[in-house]
mmCIF file of C-alpha atoms in Angstrom:
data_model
loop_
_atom_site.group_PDB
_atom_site.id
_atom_site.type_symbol
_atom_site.label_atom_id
_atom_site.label_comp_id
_atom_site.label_asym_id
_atom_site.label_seq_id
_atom_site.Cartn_x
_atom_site.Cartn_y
_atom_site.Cartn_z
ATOM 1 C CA UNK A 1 0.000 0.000 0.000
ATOM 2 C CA UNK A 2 2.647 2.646 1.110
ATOM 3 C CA UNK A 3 4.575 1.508 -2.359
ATOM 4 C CA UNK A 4 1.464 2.319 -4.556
ATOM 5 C CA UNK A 5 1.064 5.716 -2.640
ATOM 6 C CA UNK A 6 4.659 6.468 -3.065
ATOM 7 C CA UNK A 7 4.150 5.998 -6.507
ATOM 8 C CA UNK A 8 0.682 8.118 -7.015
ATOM 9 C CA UNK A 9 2.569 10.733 -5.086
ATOM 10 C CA UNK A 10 5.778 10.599 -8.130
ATOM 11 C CA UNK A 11 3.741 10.775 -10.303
ATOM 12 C CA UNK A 12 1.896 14.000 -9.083
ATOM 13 C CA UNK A 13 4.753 15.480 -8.724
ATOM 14 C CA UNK A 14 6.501 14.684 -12.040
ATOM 15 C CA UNK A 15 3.312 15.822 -13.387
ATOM 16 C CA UNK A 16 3.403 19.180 -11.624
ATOM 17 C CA UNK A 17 7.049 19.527 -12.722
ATOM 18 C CA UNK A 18 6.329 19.063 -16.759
ATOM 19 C CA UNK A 19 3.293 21.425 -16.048
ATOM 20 C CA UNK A 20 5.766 24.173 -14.189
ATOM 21 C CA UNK A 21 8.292 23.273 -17.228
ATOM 22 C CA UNK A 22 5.492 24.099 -19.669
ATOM 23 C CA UNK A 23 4.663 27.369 -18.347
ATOM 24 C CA UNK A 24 8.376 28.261 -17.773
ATOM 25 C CA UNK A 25 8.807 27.720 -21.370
ATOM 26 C CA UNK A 26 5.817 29.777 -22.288
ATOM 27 C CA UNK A 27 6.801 32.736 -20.233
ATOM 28 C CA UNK A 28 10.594 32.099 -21.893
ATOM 29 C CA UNK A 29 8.736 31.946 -25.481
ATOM 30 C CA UNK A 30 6.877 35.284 -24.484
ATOM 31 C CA UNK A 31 9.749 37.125 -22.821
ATOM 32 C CA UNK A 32 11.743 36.138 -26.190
ATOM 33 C CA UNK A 33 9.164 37.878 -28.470
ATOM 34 C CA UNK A 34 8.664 40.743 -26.216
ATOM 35 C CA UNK A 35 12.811 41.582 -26.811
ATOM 36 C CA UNK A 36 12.719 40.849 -30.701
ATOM 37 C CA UNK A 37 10.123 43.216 -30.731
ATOM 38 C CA UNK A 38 12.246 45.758 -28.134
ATOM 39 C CA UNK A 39 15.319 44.972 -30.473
ATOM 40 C CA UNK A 40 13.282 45.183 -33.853
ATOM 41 C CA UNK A 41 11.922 48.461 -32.869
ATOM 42 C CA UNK A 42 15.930 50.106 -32.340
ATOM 43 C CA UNK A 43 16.943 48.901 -35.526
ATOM 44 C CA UNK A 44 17.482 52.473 -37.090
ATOM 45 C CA UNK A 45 18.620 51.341 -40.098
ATOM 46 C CA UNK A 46 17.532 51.394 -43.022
ATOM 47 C CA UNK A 47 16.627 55.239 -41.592
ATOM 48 C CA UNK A 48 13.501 55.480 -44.519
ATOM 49 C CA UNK A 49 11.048 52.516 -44.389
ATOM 50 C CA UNK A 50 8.445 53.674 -46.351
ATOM 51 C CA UNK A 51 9.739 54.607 -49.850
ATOM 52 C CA UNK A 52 12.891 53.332 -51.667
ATOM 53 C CA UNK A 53 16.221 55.029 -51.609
ATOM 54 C CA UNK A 54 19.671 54.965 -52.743
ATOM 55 C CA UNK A 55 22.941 56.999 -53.985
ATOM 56 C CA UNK A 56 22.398 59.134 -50.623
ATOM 57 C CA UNK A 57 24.328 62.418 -51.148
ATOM 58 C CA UNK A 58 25.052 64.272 -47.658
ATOM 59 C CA UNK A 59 25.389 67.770 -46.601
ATOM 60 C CA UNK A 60 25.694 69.419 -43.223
ATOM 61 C CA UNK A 61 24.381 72.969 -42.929
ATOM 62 C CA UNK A 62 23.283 75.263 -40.140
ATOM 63 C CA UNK A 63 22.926 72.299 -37.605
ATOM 64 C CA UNK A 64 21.129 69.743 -39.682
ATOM 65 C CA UNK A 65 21.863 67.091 -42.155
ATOM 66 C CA UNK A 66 20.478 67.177 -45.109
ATOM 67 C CA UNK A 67 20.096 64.131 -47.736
ATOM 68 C CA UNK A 68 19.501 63.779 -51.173
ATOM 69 C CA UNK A 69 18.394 60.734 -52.532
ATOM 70 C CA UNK A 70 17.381 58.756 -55.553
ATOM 71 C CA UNK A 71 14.186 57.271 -55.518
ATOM 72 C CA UNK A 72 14.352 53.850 -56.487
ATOM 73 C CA UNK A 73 10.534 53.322 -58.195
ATOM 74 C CA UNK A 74 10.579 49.902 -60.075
ATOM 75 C CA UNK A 75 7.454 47.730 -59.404
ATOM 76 C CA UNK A 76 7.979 44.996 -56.854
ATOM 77 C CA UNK A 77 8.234 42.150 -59.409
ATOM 78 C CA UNK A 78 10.826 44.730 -61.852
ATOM 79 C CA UNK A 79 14.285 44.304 -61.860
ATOM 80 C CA UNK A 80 15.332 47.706 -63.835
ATOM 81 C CA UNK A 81 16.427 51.131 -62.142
ATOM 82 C CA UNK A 82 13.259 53.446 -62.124
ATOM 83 C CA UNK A 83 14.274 56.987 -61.258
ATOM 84 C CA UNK A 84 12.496 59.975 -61.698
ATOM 85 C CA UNK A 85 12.598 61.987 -59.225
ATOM 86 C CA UNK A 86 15.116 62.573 -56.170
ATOM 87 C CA UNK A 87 13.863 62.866 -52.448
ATOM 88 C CA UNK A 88 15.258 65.341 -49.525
ATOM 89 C CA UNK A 89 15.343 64.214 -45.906
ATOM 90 C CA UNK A 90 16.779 66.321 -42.752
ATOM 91 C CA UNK A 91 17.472 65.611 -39.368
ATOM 92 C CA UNK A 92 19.234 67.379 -36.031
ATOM 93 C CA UNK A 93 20.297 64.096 -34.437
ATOM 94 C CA UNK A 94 20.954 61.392 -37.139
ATOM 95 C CA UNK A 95 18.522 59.508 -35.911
ATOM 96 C CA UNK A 96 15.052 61.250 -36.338
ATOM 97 C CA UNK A 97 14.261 61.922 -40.340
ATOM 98 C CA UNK A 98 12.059 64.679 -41.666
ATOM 99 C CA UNK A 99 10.875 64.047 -45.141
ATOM 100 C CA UNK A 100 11.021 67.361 -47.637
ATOM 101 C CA UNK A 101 8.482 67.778 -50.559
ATOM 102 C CA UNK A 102 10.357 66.188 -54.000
ATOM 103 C CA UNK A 103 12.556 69.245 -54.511
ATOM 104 C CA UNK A 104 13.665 68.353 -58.183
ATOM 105 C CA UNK A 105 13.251 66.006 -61.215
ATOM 106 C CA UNK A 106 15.582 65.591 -64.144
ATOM 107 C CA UNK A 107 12.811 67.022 -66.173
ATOM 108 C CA UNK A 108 13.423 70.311 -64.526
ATOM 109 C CA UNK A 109 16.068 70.610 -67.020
ATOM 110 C CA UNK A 110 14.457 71.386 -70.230
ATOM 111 C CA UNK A 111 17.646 69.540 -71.772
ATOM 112 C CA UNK A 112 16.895 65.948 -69.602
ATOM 113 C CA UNK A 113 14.255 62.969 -69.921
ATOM 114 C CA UNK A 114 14.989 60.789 -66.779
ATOM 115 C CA UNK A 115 16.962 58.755 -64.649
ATOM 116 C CA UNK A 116 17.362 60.589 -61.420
ATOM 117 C CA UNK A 117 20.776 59.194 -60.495
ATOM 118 C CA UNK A 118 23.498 59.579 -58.346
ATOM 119 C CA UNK A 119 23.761 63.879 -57.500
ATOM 120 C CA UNK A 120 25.540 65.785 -54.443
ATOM 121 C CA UNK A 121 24.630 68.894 -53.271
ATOM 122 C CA UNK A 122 27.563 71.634 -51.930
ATOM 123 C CA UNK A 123 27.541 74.918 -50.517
ATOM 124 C CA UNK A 124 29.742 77.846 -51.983
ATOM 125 C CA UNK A 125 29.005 81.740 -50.601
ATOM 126 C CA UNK A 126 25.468 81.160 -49.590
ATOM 127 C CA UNK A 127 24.126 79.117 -52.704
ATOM 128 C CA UNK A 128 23.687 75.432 -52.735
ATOM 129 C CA UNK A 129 24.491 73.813 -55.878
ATOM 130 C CA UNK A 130 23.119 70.143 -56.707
ATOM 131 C CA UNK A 131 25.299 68.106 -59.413
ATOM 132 C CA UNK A 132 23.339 65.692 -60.822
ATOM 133 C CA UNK A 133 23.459 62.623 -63.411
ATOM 134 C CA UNK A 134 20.862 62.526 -65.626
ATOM 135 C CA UNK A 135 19.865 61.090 -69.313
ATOM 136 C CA UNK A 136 20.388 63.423 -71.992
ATOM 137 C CA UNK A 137 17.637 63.981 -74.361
ATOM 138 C CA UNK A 138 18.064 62.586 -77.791
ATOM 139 C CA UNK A 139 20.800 65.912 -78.952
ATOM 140 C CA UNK A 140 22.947 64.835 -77.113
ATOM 141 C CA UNK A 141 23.991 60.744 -76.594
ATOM 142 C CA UNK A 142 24.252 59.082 -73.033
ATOM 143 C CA UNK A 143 24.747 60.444 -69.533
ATOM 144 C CA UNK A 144 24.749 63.854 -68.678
ATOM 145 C CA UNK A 145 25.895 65.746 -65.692
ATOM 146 C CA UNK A 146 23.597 69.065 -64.809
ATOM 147 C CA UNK A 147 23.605 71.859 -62.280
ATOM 148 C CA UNK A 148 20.843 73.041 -60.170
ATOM 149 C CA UNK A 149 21.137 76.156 -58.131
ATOM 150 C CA UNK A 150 19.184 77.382 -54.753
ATOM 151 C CA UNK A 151 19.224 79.670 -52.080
ATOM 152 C CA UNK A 152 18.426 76.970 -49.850
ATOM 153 C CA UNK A 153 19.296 73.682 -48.830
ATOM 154 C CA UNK A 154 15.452 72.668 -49.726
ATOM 155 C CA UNK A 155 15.304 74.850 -52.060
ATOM 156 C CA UNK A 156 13.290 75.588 -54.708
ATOM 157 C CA UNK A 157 15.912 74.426 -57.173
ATOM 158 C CA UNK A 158 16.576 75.781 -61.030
ATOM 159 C CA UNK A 159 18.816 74.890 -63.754
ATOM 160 C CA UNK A 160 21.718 76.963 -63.476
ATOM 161 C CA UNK A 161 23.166 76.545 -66.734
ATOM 162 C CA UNK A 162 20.184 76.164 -69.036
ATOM 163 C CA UNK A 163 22.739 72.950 -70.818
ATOM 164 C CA UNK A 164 24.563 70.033 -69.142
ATOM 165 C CA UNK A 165 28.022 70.964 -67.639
ATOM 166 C CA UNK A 166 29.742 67.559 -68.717
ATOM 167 C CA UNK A 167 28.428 65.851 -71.710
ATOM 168 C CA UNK A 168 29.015 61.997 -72.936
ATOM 169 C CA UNK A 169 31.080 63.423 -75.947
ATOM 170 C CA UNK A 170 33.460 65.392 -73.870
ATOM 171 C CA UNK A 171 35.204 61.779 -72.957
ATOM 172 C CA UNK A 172 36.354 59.055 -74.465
ATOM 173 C CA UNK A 173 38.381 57.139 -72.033
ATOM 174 C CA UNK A 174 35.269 54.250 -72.414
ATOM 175 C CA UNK A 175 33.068 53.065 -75.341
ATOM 176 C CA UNK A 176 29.680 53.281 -72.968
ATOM 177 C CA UNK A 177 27.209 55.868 -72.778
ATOM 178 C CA UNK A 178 27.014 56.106 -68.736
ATOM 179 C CA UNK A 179 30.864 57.003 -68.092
ATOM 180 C CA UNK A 180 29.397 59.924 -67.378
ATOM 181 C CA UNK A 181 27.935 59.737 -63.922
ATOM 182 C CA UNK A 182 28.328 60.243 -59.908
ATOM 183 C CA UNK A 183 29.579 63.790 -59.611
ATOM 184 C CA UNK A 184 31.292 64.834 -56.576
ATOM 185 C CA UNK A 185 32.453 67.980 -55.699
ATOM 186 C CA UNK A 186 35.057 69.039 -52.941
ATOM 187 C CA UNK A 187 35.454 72.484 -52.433
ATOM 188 C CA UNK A 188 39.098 72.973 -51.072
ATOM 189 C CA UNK A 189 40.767 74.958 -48.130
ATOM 190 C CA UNK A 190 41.289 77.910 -50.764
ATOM 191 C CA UNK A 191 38.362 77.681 -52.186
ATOM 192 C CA UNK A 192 38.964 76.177 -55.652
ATOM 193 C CA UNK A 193 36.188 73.605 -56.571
ATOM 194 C CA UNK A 194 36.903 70.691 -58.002
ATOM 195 C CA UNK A 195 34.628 68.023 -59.540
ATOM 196 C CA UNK A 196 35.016 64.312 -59.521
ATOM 197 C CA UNK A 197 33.231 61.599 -61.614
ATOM 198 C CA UNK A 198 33.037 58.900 -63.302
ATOM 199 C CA UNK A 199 32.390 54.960 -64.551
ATOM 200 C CA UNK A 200 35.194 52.323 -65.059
ATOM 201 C CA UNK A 201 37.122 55.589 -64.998
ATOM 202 C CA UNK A 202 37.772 57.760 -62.436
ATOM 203 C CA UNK A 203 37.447 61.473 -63.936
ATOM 204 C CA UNK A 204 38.370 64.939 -62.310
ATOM 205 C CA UNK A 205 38.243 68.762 -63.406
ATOM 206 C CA UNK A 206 38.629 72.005 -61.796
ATOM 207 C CA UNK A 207 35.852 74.347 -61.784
ATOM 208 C CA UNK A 208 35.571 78.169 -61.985
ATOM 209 C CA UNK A 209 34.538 80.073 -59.305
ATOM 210 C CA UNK A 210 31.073 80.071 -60.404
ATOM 211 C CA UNK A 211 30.767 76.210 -59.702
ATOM 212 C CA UNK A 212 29.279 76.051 -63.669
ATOM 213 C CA UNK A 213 32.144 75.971 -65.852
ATOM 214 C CA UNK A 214 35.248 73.872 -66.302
ATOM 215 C CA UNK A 215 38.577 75.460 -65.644
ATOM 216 C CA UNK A 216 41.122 73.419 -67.315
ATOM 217 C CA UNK A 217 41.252 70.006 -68.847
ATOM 218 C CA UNK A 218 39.470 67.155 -67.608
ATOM 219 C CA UNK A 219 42.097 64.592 -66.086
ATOM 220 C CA UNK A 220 41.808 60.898 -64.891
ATOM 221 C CA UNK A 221 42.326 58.835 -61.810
ATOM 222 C CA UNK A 222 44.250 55.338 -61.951
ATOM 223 C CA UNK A 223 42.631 53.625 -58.981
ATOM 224 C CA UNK A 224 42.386 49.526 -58.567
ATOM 225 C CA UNK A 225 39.120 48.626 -59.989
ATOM 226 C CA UNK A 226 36.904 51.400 -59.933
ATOM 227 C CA UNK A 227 33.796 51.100 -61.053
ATOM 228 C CA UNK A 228 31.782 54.537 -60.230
ATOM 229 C CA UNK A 229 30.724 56.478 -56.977
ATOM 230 C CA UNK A 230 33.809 58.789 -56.281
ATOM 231 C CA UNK A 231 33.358 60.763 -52.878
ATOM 232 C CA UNK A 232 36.339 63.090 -51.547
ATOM 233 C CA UNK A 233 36.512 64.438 -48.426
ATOM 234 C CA UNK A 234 38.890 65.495 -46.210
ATOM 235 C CA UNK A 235 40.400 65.315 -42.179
ATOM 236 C CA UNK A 236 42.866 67.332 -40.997
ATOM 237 C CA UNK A 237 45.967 67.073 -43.613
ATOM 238 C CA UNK A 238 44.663 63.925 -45.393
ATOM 239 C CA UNK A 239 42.199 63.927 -48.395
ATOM 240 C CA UNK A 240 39.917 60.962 -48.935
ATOM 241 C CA UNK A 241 38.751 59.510 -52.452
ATOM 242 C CA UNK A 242 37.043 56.497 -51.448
ATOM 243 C CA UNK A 243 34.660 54.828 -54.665
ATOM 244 C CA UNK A 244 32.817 51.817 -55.866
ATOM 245 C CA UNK A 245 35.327 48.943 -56.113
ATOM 246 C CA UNK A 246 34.463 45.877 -58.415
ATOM 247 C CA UNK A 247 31.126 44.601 -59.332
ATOM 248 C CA UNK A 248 29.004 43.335 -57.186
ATOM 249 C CA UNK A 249 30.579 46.716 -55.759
ATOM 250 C CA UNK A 250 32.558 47.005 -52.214
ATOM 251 C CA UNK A 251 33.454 50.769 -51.245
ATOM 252 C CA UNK A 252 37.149 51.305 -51.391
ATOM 253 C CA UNK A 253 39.607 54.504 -50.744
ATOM 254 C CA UNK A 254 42.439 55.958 -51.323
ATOM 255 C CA UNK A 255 44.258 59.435 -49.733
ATOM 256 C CA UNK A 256 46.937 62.048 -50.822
ATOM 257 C CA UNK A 257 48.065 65.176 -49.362
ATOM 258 C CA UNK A 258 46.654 66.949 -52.148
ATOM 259 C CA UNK A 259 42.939 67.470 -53.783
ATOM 260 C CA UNK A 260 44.668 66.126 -57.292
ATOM 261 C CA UNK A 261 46.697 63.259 -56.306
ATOM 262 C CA UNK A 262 48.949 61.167 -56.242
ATOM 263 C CA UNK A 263 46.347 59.130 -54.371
ATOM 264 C CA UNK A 264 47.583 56.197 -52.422
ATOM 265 C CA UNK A 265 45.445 52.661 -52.324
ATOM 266 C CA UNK A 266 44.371 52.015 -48.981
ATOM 267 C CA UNK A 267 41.752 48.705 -49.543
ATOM 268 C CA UNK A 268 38.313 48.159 -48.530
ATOM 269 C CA UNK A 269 36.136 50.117 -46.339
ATOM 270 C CA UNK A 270 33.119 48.727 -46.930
ATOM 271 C CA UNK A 271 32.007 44.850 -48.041
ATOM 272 C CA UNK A 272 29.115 44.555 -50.389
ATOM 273 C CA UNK A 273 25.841 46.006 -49.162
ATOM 274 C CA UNK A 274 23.054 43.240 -48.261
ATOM 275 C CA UNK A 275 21.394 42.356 -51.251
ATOM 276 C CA UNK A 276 22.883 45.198 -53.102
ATOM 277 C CA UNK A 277 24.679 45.473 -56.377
ATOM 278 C CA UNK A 278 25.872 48.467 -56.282
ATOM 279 C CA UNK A 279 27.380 50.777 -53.153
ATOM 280 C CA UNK A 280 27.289 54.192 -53.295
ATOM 281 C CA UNK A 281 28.530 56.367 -49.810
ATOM 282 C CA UNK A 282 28.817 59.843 -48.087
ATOM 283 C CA UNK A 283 31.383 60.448 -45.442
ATOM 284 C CA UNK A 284 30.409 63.424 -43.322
ATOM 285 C CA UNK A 285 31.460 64.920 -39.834
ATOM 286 C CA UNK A 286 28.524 66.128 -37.492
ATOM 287 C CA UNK A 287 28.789 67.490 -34.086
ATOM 288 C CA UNK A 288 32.252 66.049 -33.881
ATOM 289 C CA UNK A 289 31.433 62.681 -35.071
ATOM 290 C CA UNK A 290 31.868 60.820 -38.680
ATOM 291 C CA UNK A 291 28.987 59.179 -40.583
ATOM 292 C CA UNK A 292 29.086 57.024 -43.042
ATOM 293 C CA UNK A 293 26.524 57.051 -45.195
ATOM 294 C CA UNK A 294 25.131 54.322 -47.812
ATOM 295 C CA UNK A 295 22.344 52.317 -49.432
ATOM 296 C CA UNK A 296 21.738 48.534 -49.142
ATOM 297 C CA UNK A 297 19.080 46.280 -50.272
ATOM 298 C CA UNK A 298 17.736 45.541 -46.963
ATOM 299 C CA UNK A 299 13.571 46.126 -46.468
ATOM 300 C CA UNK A 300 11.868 42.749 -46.694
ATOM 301 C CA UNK A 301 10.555 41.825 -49.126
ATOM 302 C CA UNK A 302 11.194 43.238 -51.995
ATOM 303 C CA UNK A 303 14.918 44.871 -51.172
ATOM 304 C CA UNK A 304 17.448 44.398 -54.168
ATOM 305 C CA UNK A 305 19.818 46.203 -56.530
ATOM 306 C CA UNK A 306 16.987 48.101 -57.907
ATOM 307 C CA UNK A 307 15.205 48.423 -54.680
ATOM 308 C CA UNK A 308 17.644 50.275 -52.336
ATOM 309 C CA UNK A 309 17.417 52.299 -48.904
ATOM 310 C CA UNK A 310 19.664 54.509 -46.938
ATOM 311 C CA UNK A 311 21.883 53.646 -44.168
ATOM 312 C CA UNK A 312 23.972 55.206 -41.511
ATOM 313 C CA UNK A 313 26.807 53.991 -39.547
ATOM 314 C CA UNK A 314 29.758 55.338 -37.758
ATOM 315 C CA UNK A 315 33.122 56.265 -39.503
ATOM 316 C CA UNK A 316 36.253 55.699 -37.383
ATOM 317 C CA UNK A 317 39.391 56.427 -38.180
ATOM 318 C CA UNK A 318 42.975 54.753 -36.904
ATOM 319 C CA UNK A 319 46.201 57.040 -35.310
ATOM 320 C CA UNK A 320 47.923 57.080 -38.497
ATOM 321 C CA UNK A 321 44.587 58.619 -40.745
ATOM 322 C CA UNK A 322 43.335 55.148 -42.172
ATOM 323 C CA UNK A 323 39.969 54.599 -41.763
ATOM 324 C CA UNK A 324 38.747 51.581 -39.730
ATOM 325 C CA UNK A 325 36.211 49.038 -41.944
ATOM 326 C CA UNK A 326 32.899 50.225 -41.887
ATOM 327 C CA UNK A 327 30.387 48.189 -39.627
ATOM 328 C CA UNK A 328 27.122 47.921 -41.263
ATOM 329 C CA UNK A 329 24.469 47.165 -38.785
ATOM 330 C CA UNK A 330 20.659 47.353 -38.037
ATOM 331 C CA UNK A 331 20.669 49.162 -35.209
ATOM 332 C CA UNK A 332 22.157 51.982 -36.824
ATOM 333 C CA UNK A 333 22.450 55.283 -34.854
ATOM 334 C CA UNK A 334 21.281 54.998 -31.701
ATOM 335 C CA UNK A 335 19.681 58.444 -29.223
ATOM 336 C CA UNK A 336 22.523 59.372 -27.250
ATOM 337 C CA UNK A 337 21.107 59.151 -23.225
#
């Protein structure tokens, strides 16, 4: 008798153990969820959820950041780059975005038909000048790079030449119509301008003082690989040309003590860009910190090469002026406490 009632007695309490197992492993299951969902809800990047962007061109003025992007618009199921307009986006902490109305479509220049690609915007004596790549219409063959002008940083915007600055016929280092492309511009310590750009070769020319004419002859860049996106910037004595390296592209860079070279390899600063062909960056300083600015392919479902969106992560750099690899990440920038 005292056997079977030990044995009644095991069994109740085996069975209140799996029960009290159970339920710790529900709460467990819950508690899990709850932080995916805490976690999920940090992840800061991409920083623009609800439309498609990409080639994000960054500029810091008065306080704010300011940037300009192209708006990837290919349906879901397209695999093509659909760009017709470009989109503006601000923010006073990196973290919180305002979205601007469209401030400008390459049909604003009488001279253009689409593709709203790769463009930066710079500041010289209180006017704001966008560069941008755009498709010539049928006078003139191929790529195109234009200049807007504004008072501004959000304009309104106007064509400030009335005709494309740089034009596919001007170069003939390549056989392809979109050599062409990703302007950059890098205004230097004594104010000279200087604009970069360039597919499969890396392209440079000095500009007037009016930031819409060409002072000199256009020159080229032998760097390893490069395939387009040329950015320069610059910290203390060293300036930066980092660019699109290889295809699927990584971001590489290279520095020189001078705007025009001779520019130095350095490697890779940033690996290929989730689900992303291409990689296209800004490198900024705000409020004594570096960004570094990108696209990637990231926003389920649809994210690809023609489906891109903005990124920001922080840029450090090593004792000797090399920068540190980028770390992509989803959490992006986080509120400072």
């Amino acid at each position: 008798m005292k056997k079977q009632i030990y044995t009644v007695l095991a069994v109740t309490a085996l069975l209140v153990s799996c029960k009290t197992t159970a339920q710790t492993e529900e709460v467990s299951v819950e508690r899990g969820q709850a932080l995916f969902e805490e976690l999920e809800a940090s992840y800061n990047n991409p920083i623009i959820k609800d439309k498609y962007t990409a080639d994000p061109a960054a500029l810091v003025h008065d306080g704010r950041v300011y940037i300009y992007a192209g708006h990837d618009m290919a349906p879901d199921n397209e695999e093509r780059y659909i760009m017709d307009e470009w989109l503006l986006y601000s923010s006073d902490d990196m973290v919180n975005w305002k979205e601007h109305p469209v401030p400008l479509k390459p049909t604003d220049f009488d001279w253009a038909i689409h593709s709203a690609w790769a463009a930066e915007v710079v500041e010289k004596d209180g006017k704001f000048y966008w560069f941008v790549t755009v498709q010539h219409d049928e006078s003139k063959h191929g790529k195109a790079i234009g200049v807007a002008v504004a008072d501004s940083p959000e304009g309104p915007w106007k064509d400030a030449i009335g005709k494309a600055l740089i034009t596919n016929d001007m170069t003939t280092q390549t056989g392809i119509s979109w050599d062409d492309i990703d302007p950059t511009v890098f205004i230097d310590d004594d104010g000279t301008p200087y604009l970069y750009w360039g597919n499969q070769v890396c392209k440079y020319v000095k500009l007037k003082d009016n930031m819409i004419e060409m002072d000199g002859p256009i020159h080229t860049v032998d760097l390893p690989k490069f395939t387009e996106a040329p950015y320069i910037h610059k910290r203390g004595d060293w300036y930066y040309l980092s660019y699109a390296y290889d295809f699927p592209e990584k971001t590489a860079y290279a520095m020189s003590k001078s705007i025009t070279g001779p520019w130095e390899y350095k490697g890779i600063l940033n690996e290929v860009a989730g689900n992303s062909n291409t990689n296209h960056q800004s490198i900024i300083e705000f409020k004594d910190k570096w960004y570094f600015v990108y696209h990637n392919g990231s926003i389920p479902t649809h994210g690809s090469s023609f489906h891109r969106s903005v990124c920001v992560d922080r840029l450090y750099y090593n004792e000797d002026g090399t920068i540190k690899r980028i770390v992509m990440t989803s959490e992006g920038i986080q509120p400072e406490n």
